[in-house]
Coordinates of C-alpha atoms in Angstrom, one line a residue:
X1 CA 102.4 -70.1 -33.8
X2 CA 105.4 -68.3 -35.5
X3 CA 108.2 -70.6 -36.6
X4 CA 110.9 -68.9 -34.6
X5 CA 108.8 -69.1 -31.4
X6 CA 108.0 -72.7 -32.0
X7 CA 111.8 -73.5 -32.5
X8 CA 112.7 -71.7 -29.4
X9 CA 110.0 -73.6 -27.4
X10 CA 111.2 -76.8 -28.8
X11 CA 114.8 -76.0 -27.8
X12 CA 113.9 -75.2 -24.3
X13 CA 111.9 -78.4 -23.9
X14 CA 114.9 -80.5 -25.3
X15 CA 117.1 -78.8 -22.8
X16 CA 115.0 -80.1 -19.9
X17 CA 113.5 -83.3 -20.9
X18 CA 115.0 -86.6 -20.0
X19 CA 118.1 -85.5 -18.1
X20 CA 120.1 -87.9 -16.0
X21 CA 120.0 -87.7 -12.2
X22 CA 121.3 -89.9 -9.4
X23 CA 118.4 -90.8 -7.4
X24 CA 118.5 -92.0 -3.9
X25 CA 115.9 -94.9 -4.1
X26 CA 116.6 -96.8 -0.9
X27 CA 118.4 -95.6 2.1
X28 CA 121.9 -96.8 2.5
X29 CA 121.8 -98.4 -1.1
X30 CA 123.7 -97.3 -4.1
X31 CA 122.5 -94.3 -6.0
X32 CA 120.6 -95.1 -9.2
X33 CA 121.5 -93.0 -12.3
X34 CA 118.5 -92.8 -14.6
X35 CA 116.6 -90.5 -16.9
X36 CA 114.0 -88.2 -15.4
X37 CA 111.6 -85.8 -17.1
X38 CA 112.3 -82.4 -15.4
X39 CA 109.3 -80.4 -14.8
X40 CA 109.1 -76.9 -16.5
X41 CA 109.7 -74.0 -14.0
X42 CA 106.6 -72.5 -12.1
X43 CA 106.3 -68.8 -12.4
X44 CA 108.8 -68.1 -9.6
X45 CA 111.5 -70.7 -10.4
X46 CA 114.2 -71.4 -13.0
X47 CA 115.8 -74.4 -14.8
X48 CA 119.6 -74.6 -14.4
X49 CA 121.8 -77.0 -16.3
X50 CA 124.4 -78.2 -13.8
X51 CA 128.0 -77.5 -14.3
X52 CA 129.5 -79.0 -11.1
X53 CA 128.3 -80.2 -7.7
X54 CA 130.6 -81.1 -4.6
X55 CA 129.8 -84.4 -3.0
X56 CA 129.4 -83.2 0.5
X57 CA 130.3 -85.4 3.5
X58 CA 126.8 -84.4 4.8
X59 CA 125.2 -86.5 2.1
X60 CA 127.0 -89.5 3.5
X61 CA 124.7 -88.9 6.5
X62 CA 121.7 -88.2 4.4
X63 CA 122.5 -91.4 2.1
X64 CA 122.6 -93.6 5.3
X65 CA 119.2 -92.4 6.5
X66 CA 120.5 -90.4 9.5
X67 CA 119.0 -87.1 8.7
X68 CA 115.4 -87.6 7.6
X69 CA 115.6 -87.7 3.9
X70 CA 112.7 -89.6 2.2
X71 CA 113.4 -91.6 -1.0
X72 CA 113.0 -91.1 -3.9
X73 CA 115.0 -87.9 -3.7
X74 CA 118.0 -86.3 -5.5
X75 CA 120.6 -85.2 -3.0
X76 CA 123.3 -82.4 -3.5
X77 CA 122.5 -79.3 -1.7
X78 CA 124.9 -76.7 -3.3
X79 CA 125.9 -76.4 -6.9
X80 CA 126.6 -74.1 -9.9
X81 CA 125.2 -74.0 -13.5
X82 CA 123.6 -72.2 -16.3
X83 CA 120.1 -70.9 -16.6
X84 CA 118.1 -72.5 -19.4
X85 CA 114.6 -71.6 -18.7
X86 CA 113.1 -68.9 -16.5
X87 CA 109.5 -68.7 -15.0
X88 CA 107.1 -65.8 -16.0
X89 CA 107.6 -63.9 -12.7
X90 CA 111.4 -64.1 -12.5
X91 CA 113.3 -60.8 -12.9
X92 CA 116.9 -60.0 -13.0
X93 CA 118.1 -63.2 -14.7
X94 CA 118.7 -64.2 -18.3
X95 CA 119.0 -67.6 -20.1
X96 CA 122.6 -68.5 -20.5
X97 CA 123.7 -66.8 -17.3
X98 CA 125.9 -68.7 -14.8
X99 CA 124.6 -68.8 -11.3
X100 CA 125.4 -70.3 -8.0
X101 CA 122.9 -72.5 -6.3
X102 CA 123.8 -72.6 -2.7
X103 CA 122.3 -74.6 0.2
X104 CA 120.3 -71.6 1.6
X105 CA 117.8 -69.4 -0.2
X106 CA 117.2 -65.8 0.6
X107 CA 113.5 -64.9 0.0
X108 CA 113.9 -61.4 1.6
X109 CA 110.4 -61.3 3.0
X110 CA 110.1 -63.9 5.8
X111 CA 110.6 -63.2 9.5
X112 CA 114.3 -64.5 9.4
X113 CA 115.4 -62.5 6.3
X114 CA 113.8 -59.5 7.6
X115 CA 115.7 -60.0 10.9
X116 CA 118.9 -60.0 9.0
X117 CA 119.3 -63.9 9.3
X118 CA 118.7 -65.2 5.8
X119 CA 120.7 -68.4 6.7
X120 CA 117.4 -69.4 8.5
X121 CA 115.2 -68.5 5.6
X122 CA 111.6 -69.9 6.0
X123 CA 111.8 -71.1 2.2
X124 CA 114.1 -73.7 3.3
X125 CA 113.1 -74.5 7.0
X126 CA 109.4 -73.7 7.1
X127 CA 107.9 -75.6 4.1
X128 CA 105.1 -77.9 5.2
X129 CA 104.9 -79.4 1.8
X130 CA 108.6 -80.6 2.0
X131 CA 111.1 -80.4 -0.6
X132 CA 109.9 -79.4 -4.1
X133 CA 108.8 -82.0 -6.7
X134 CA 111.2 -81.3 -9.7
X135 CA 110.9 -84.3 -12.0
X136 CA 109.0 -87.5 -12.9
X137 CA 110.5 -90.8 -13.6
X138 CA 109.9 -93.4 -16.3
X139 CA 107.0 -94.9 -14.1
X140 CA 105.3 -91.7 -13.5
X141 CA 106.6 -91.4 -9.9
X142 CA 107.5 -87.8 -8.7
X143 CA 111.1 -87.0 -7.5
X144 CA 111.9 -84.4 -5.0
X145 CA 115.1 -82.3 -4.6
X146 CA 116.8 -82.5 -1.3
X147 CA 117.5 -79.0 0.2
X148 CA 115.5 -77.5 -2.6
X149 CA 118.5 -77.9 -4.9
X150 CA 119.1 -81.7 -6.1
X151 CA 122.5 -81.0 -7.4
X152 CA 123.3 -84.6 -8.2
X153 CA 121.6 -84.2 -11.6
X154 CA 122.2 -82.7 -15.0
X155 CA 119.3 -80.3 -14.5
X156 CA 118.0 -78.5 -11.3
X157 CA 114.6 -76.9 -10.9
X158 CA 115.3 -73.9 -8.4
X159 CA 113.5 -71.2 -6.7
X160 CA 114.6 -67.8 -8.0
X161 CA 115.4 -67.1 -4.4
X162 CA 118.1 -69.6 -4.4
X163 CA 120.1 -68.5 -7.3
X164 CA 122.9 -65.9 -7.2
X165 CA 124.9 -64.2 -10.1
X166 CA 128.7 -64.8 -10.2
X167 CA 130.6 -62.1 -11.9
X168 CA 133.8 -63.8 -12.4
X169 CA 135.9 -65.9 -14.8
X170 CA 136.9 -68.5 -12.3
X171 CA 136.0 -72.1 -13.3
X172 CA 132.6 -73.7 -12.2
X173 CA 134.3 -76.7 -10.4
X174 CA 136.1 -74.2 -8.1
X175 CA 133.1 -72.0 -7.7
X176 CA 130.7 -74.9 -7.0
X177 CA 132.4 -75.1 -3.5
X178 CA 131.2 -71.6 -2.8
X179 CA 127.6 -72.9 -2.1
X180 CA 128.5 -74.9 0.9
X181 CA 132.2 -75.5 2.0
X182 CA 133.5 -72.0 1.4
X183 CA 130.6 -70.0 2.7
X184 CA 130.2 -72.2 5.8
X185 CA 134.0 -72.1 6.8
X186 CA 134.6 -68.4 5.9
X187 CA 131.3 -67.4 7.5
X188 CA 132.2 -69.2 10.7
X189 CA 135.2 -67.1 11.0
X190 CA 134.1 -63.7 9.7
X191 CA 130.3 -63.7 10.7
X192 CA 130.0 -65.9 13.6
X193 CA 133.3 -65.9 15.6
X194 CA 134.4 -62.4 14.1
X195 CA 138.0 -63.5 14.6
X196 CA 140.4 -60.4 15.1
X197 CA 144.1 -60.0 14.3
X198 CA 146.2 -61.5 17.0
X199 CA 143.6 -63.9 18.4
X200 CA 143.9 -67.7 18.8
X201 CA 141.5 -70.1 16.9
X202 CA 141.1 -73.8 17.6
X203 CA 139.7 -75.7 14.7
X204 CA 138.2 -79.1 15.5
X205 CA 138.0 -81.3 12.4
X206 CA 140.1 -80.6 9.3
X207 CA 137.9 -82.1 6.5
X208 CA 137.0 -79.6 3.7
X209 CA 135.1 -77.4 6.1
X210 CA 137.8 -77.3 8.6
X211 CA 140.4 -76.4 6.0
X212 CA 138.2 -73.5 4.9
X213 CA 138.1 -72.4 8.4
X214 CA 142.0 -72.6 8.9
X215 CA 142.4 -70.5 5.7
X216 CA 140.0 -67.8 6.9
X217 CA 141.3 -67.6 10.3
X218 CA 144.7 -66.9 8.7
X219 CA 143.2 -64.2 6.6
X220 CA 141.5 -62.8 9.6
X221 CA 145.0 -62.4 11.1
X222 CA 144.8 -65.1 13.8
X223 CA 148.2 -65.4 15.5
X224 CA 147.7 -69.0 16.5
X225 CA 145.6 -71.6 14.7
X226 CA 145.4 -75.0 16.2
X227 CA 144.3 -77.8 13.8
X228 CA 142.8 -80.7 15.6
X229 CA 142.2 -84.0 13.6
X230 CA 143.2 -87.6 14.1
X231 CA 144.0 -87.9 10.4
X232 CA 147.6 -87.3 9.8
X233 CA 147.2 -86.2 6.2
X234 CA 144.5 -83.6 7.1
X235 CA 146.7 -82.2 9.9
X236 CA 149.6 -81.8 7.4
X237 CA 147.4 -80.1 4.9
X238 CA 146.0 -77.8 7.6
X239 CA 149.6 -76.8 8.5
X240 CA 150.2 -76.1 4.7
X241 CA 147.2 -73.9 4.5
X242 CA 147.8 -71.8 7.5
X243 CA 147.6 -73.7 10.9
X244 CA 150.4 -73.0 13.3
X245 CA 150.0 -76.1 15.3
X246 CA 148.5 -79.6 14.5
X247 CA 147.1 -81.8 17.3
X248 CA 146.2 -85.5 17.2
X249 CA 143.4 -85.8 19.8
X250 CA 143.8 -89.6 19.7
X251 CA 147.5 -89.3 20.9
X252 CA 147.5 -85.9 22.8
X253 CA 145.2 -84.1 25.3
X254 CA 144.1 -81.3 22.7
X255 CA 142.9 -79.1 25.6
X256 CA 146.2 -79.3 27.4
X257 CA 148.1 -78.5 24.2
X258 CA 146.0 -75.5 23.4
X259 CA 146.0 -74.1 27.0
X260 CA 149.8 -74.7 27.3
X261 CA 150.2 -72.5 24.3
X262 CA 147.7 -69.7 25.3
X263 CA 149.0 -68.8 28.7
X264 CA 146.8 -71.6 30.3
X265 CA 143.7 -69.9 29.1
X266 CA 142.4 -71.8 26.2
X267 CA 141.8 -70.4 22.6
X268 CA 139.9 -67.2 22.0
X269 CA 137.7 -69.0 19.5
X270 CA 137.0 -72.6 19.1
X271 CA 135.3 -73.6 15.8
X272 CA 133.9 -77.2 15.3
X273 CA 133.9 -78.5 11.9
X274 CA 133.5 -82.3 12.4
X275 CA 130.0 -83.4 13.3
X276 CA 130.0 -85.9 16.2
X277 CA 128.8 -84.7 19.4
X278 CA 132.1 -85.4 21.1
X279 CA 133.7 -82.8 18.8
X280 CA 131.4 -80.2 20.0
X281 CA 132.1 -81.0 23.6
X282 CA 135.7 -80.6 22.8
X283 CA 135.2 -77.2 21.1
X284 CA 133.6 -76.0 24.3
X285 CA 136.5 -77.2 26.4
X286 CA 139.1 -75.7 24.1
X287 CA 137.6 -72.2 24.4
X288 CA 138.8 -69.9 27.2
X289 CA 136.5 -68.3 29.6
X290 CA 134.5 -65.6 27.7
X291 CA 135.7 -67.1 24.6
X292 CA 133.6 -67.9 21.5
X293 CA 132.5 -71.4 20.3
X294 CA 131.1 -71.9 16.8
X295 CA 129.3 -75.2 16.2
X296 CA 128.8 -76.3 12.7
X297 CA 128.4 -80.2 12.5
X298 CA 125.4 -82.6 12.7
X299 CA 125.6 -86.3 12.6
X300 CA 122.2 -87.5 13.0
X301 CA 118.7 -86.2 13.8
X302 CA 118.1 -86.5 17.5
X303 CA 121.7 -86.4 18.7
X304 CA 122.3 -84.8 22.1
X305 CA 125.3 -83.0 23.3
X306 CA 126.1 -83.3 27.0
X307 CA 128.2 -80.3 28.5
X308 CA 129.7 -79.6 31.8
X309 CA 127.4 -77.0 33.3
X310 CA 129.8 -74.6 34.4
X311 CA 131.5 -74.3 31.1
X312 CA 128.2 -72.8 29.7
X313 CA 126.6 -71.2 32.8
X314 CA 129.2 -69.1 34.7
X315 CA 132.4 -69.0 32.5
X316 CA 131.0 -66.4 30.0
X317 CA 131.4 -68.5 26.8
X318 CA 129.4 -67.4 23.8
X319 CA 128.2 -70.4 22.0
X320 CA 127.0 -69.8 18.4
X321 CA 125.0 -72.1 16.1
X322 CA 125.7 -71.7 12.5
X323 CA 124.1 -72.7 9.2
X324 CA 126.0 -72.2 6.2
X325 CA 128.3 -69.7 7.9
X326 CA 125.5 -67.3 8.8
X327 CA 126.1 -65.9 5.4
X328 CA 124.2 -63.3 3.6
X329 CA 124.7 -64.4 -0.1
X330 CA 124.3 -61.1 -1.9
X331 CA 126.8 -59.5 0.6
X332 CA 129.4 -62.2 1.3
X333 CA 129.7 -64.3 -2.0
X334 CA 131.2 -61.4 -4.0
X335 CA 133.8 -60.8 -1.2
X336 CA 134.8 -64.5 -1.0
X337 CA 134.9 -64.7 -4.8
X338 CA 137.4 -61.7 -4.8
X339 CA 139.5 -63.8 -2.3
X340 CA 139.6 -66.7 -4.7
X341 CA 140.6 -64.4 -7.6
X342 CA 143.3 -62.8 -5.6
X343 CA 144.8 -66.1 -4.6
X344 CA 144.0 -65.6 -0.9
X345 CA 142.3 -68.9 -0.7
X346 CA 143.6 -72.0 -2.1
X347 CA 141.0 -74.5 -3.4
X348 CA 143.0 -77.1 -5.2
X349 CA 144.3 -79.1 -2.2
X350 CA 140.6 -79.5 -1.1
X351 CA 139.4 -80.6 -4.5
X352 CA 140.6 -84.4 -4.2
X353 CA 138.4 -86.0 -6.8
X354 CA 136.4 -85.2 -9.9
X355 CA 133.7 -87.6 -11.0
X356 CA 131.2 -88.1 -13.8
X357 CA 127.6 -88.5 -12.6
X358 CA 127.7 -92.2 -13.4
X359 CA 130.5 -92.5 -10.9
X360 CA 128.6 -90.9 -8.0
X361 CA 128.8 -94.2 -6.0
X362 CA 132.6 -93.9 -6.3
X363 CA 132.4 -90.5 -4.8
X364 CA 130.2 -91.7 -2.0
X365 CA 132.6 -94.3 -0.9
X366 CA 135.6 -91.9 -1.2
X367 CA 133.9 -89.4 1.0
X368 CA 132.6 -92.0 3.6
X369 CA 136.0 -93.5 3.8
X370 CA 137.8 -90.1 4.2
X371 CA 139.7 -90.5 1.2
X372 CA 138.2 -87.3 -0.5
X373 CA 137.9 -83.8 1.1
X374 CA 135.8 -82.4 -1.6
X375 CA 135.0 -84.8 -4.6
X376 CA 133.2 -83.0 -7.4
X377 CA 130.7 -84.2 -9.8
X378 CA 131.5 -82.5 -13.0
X379 CA 129.0 -82.3 -15.9

């Protein structure tokens, strides 16, 4: 073998071997940060060295065992990083390129992608083999990557259908939010609700997702934006980011407040960004007849939502289920990046903590206790 070729191969191997990852070994027990041997990429995959990964509140649910994750597994379903190795069949990407790794792939060929709904791509939802095996631990046990990503690690082994080029100089910590929070929040407003200038929007839940919804509703030209959350700090931040009213649902009748300020009708759009079933019931009640309800949250597998029949049968509401804001990554991400570049979106109040990988259990607690909006693991 030519010396230059051998040197390059050795460099690639050193980039991927024995990289640290936070592994969920036991449900509801602390993450274990350990060295893993990451597998070389298959023909249609790439290795990405992680730059930053948000600790999403969804992973508090995953960590607790309420959403079907099977240990040992690496959580973290959206990230950003730099390509360090490319499978033989991958085209259009290069080593050293910075890419977004969102929570949803776009294979472009499955039924859902062909139907214009890549947010439901079969590569994520219809994989009978489960999440991909990406690494091996010191005992030879294989480790899978949650959501096909596994962003709580120094390295990710990713399908080429789940990486997207980012043509911007914005920092990686901010751009890491693009793979989940920003896309879901903005997509809920622009793609699902299709909010128009002068309309009213009620936002149920003002965590990181709800605050992106508030900002997007303002950009869409909503005249009234009701921020509904029991947490006073989050209500105050929602007002700062564009909400016109803030409602404490523990102290006030949120439905009455919204109706009193919309001519007795209710909001044109109610967007749920909280998770519990009660928040989705509230969202339906907040929307006017023939209004739109957008539902985002999940709290546990098997949770049911009980609704008054007339609110969904004869009053003309459109109830929309969303996943990652129903985005089309190649279309929507460049637009959302431009909004960040132009200062139309403000990420800084939403980034409330930065952590090293070995501090991931601190990030977990801060998210679980509602002290963080978006805590970032920065590598």
